[in-house]
Phi, psi and omega in degrees: 000138182230152181237152181223164156287137171260113187040223175279354195280345182065024175270142178269120192220147177306172175260026159221146165250135181266142178261141198237032172274356135332322193254146198145193155226041180301308178218179194273346156270033174261177190245148187260184214297319189289300185310314189308300190311322173301309184290329174290324172292330154307305186300329152326291191298336175263010155092027159304116172231017190234117175231146191212119184220174173203157188290341174294341191276121197040053162041065164080351174308313183308290180316304184309299181294323191294332165310315174279351159291308184302317185303345181282344198242157160334090185285008179275337179274351178242159182263079205245141168228143185222183188232185184183129169156308186306175178270122187258355190176167191260350188283183175278154168070031173236036163194167181122180175223031180285187171287302186316311189287323197279320193287321186284315170298320186290332174290315186304305177294330178289357189270314175316310185279358180054046182238150174282326190224134169257153187277347191198107167248120171243157167269124198277341143219187175278131166278104176257047162238340176244113164336113188291004178284313166327280181335303197277323179296325194298299175304341164279335181290325186310290176310329169304310192279354177081010175284329192251108163293319192208161180223151190215178185221161180230182197323119159186167174308151185296325184282349169285332209266337158305310185297327182279345176283327171281347180263354160296326173279331164302288186296004189036054197250150174320162181222160184290138175220017158215155174231102157288116199207153196274131184191113169203195200292330181269353173217124185209032171301338180306331175296339193261024140220309181291335174277338168302322185283308177293315180309331186277334184257021173050054164261130167313117194254092178244102193278131160290159190050057181289332163252043176059035169072001188132319197301339163277007189237015185213158160297143174336289203286004189251002174293333189291321207254045167256112176332308190277353173275320172281333166301317193276295191297315170296297176286330192258329195089057182229096170286071154333308178278352176287001202276154182311315181256012181324298182293325164307312161301318151325306169307302196290347175290326194281325208260346172289334188285317176316300187302314170253021156081056162234185188271171164304333196277320189287337182265341177294314196259019139299316173306281207306329191280347180247009191278100182308340181287316204276123166275297193194128182269178197229106178270130186230101189239148163246017176231141187272347151299324184287313176308309188288320168296341160291312153323313181284342171314291230282343173266358169282131175262128174235130169281166184297338182270334156300320175274358191267315174304314175305304197257020196258341176292320251276150172227145152355117171228155174317141164293130181245167149093004177292330189226000000 
């Protein structure tokens, strides 16, 4: 395993973050308690120390499973991130980024995780109903109480993120130190504005869906029939495979994988490991074998010409994932 410093936090994290959305019972492709435990334990054996979950993942089941398994290991070696914003019930004040929602959901997340402090607490999306200053004051108070070490943000417009950073500086509040956003070979819109903002402020970047929900792991024509592909395209509306250059990028990933004797997924991940923007891609997987393959991808060498060859066919695509 290789490690890197996460933005300005000073925390050393593995260059692969294990995404925990697959833990629980929210969808047919998710893992039960026993299967999740086996995956987490193998991740730890492989040197992964960075785990990302959220309160909305299987309505808290993911946090509970992760917390129970990690409790058997050295907490000082683990870096745990969770998120707040999404709907946790039909009653009022069970979603969003008001002070009330944040404080209530943080308390519940810590209880499920079995922790007094979470290393990274992230807003899952931008809340158009709560002023960002209100949100940041609530998060700053959580940092001062010792319940949160660092705060981060997720998919939003660059101007919103810049506003949040400005409010933190102006009001002397805790500032977002990480950005979790959609980013992979066939979706690179974050490079236009968001990532330059992050680079200027030494904000750590932890991309979600680094394999394009599986689109970059198999030939273009085979993507349509996968369960995960149908979920991402049909339920969430992320047409990873419909960009003007997507099919050609997919074919170039296939070609490089064949040349180097590795899988397409390993090439797509190696692109992240060689990418100056990415600190640690968030790998969501339900397979120990795929997890092991991802770690092996750290050893793949991509030349500058390889990186340019993979990136060259890209064309702008519509913004995804902000809502």
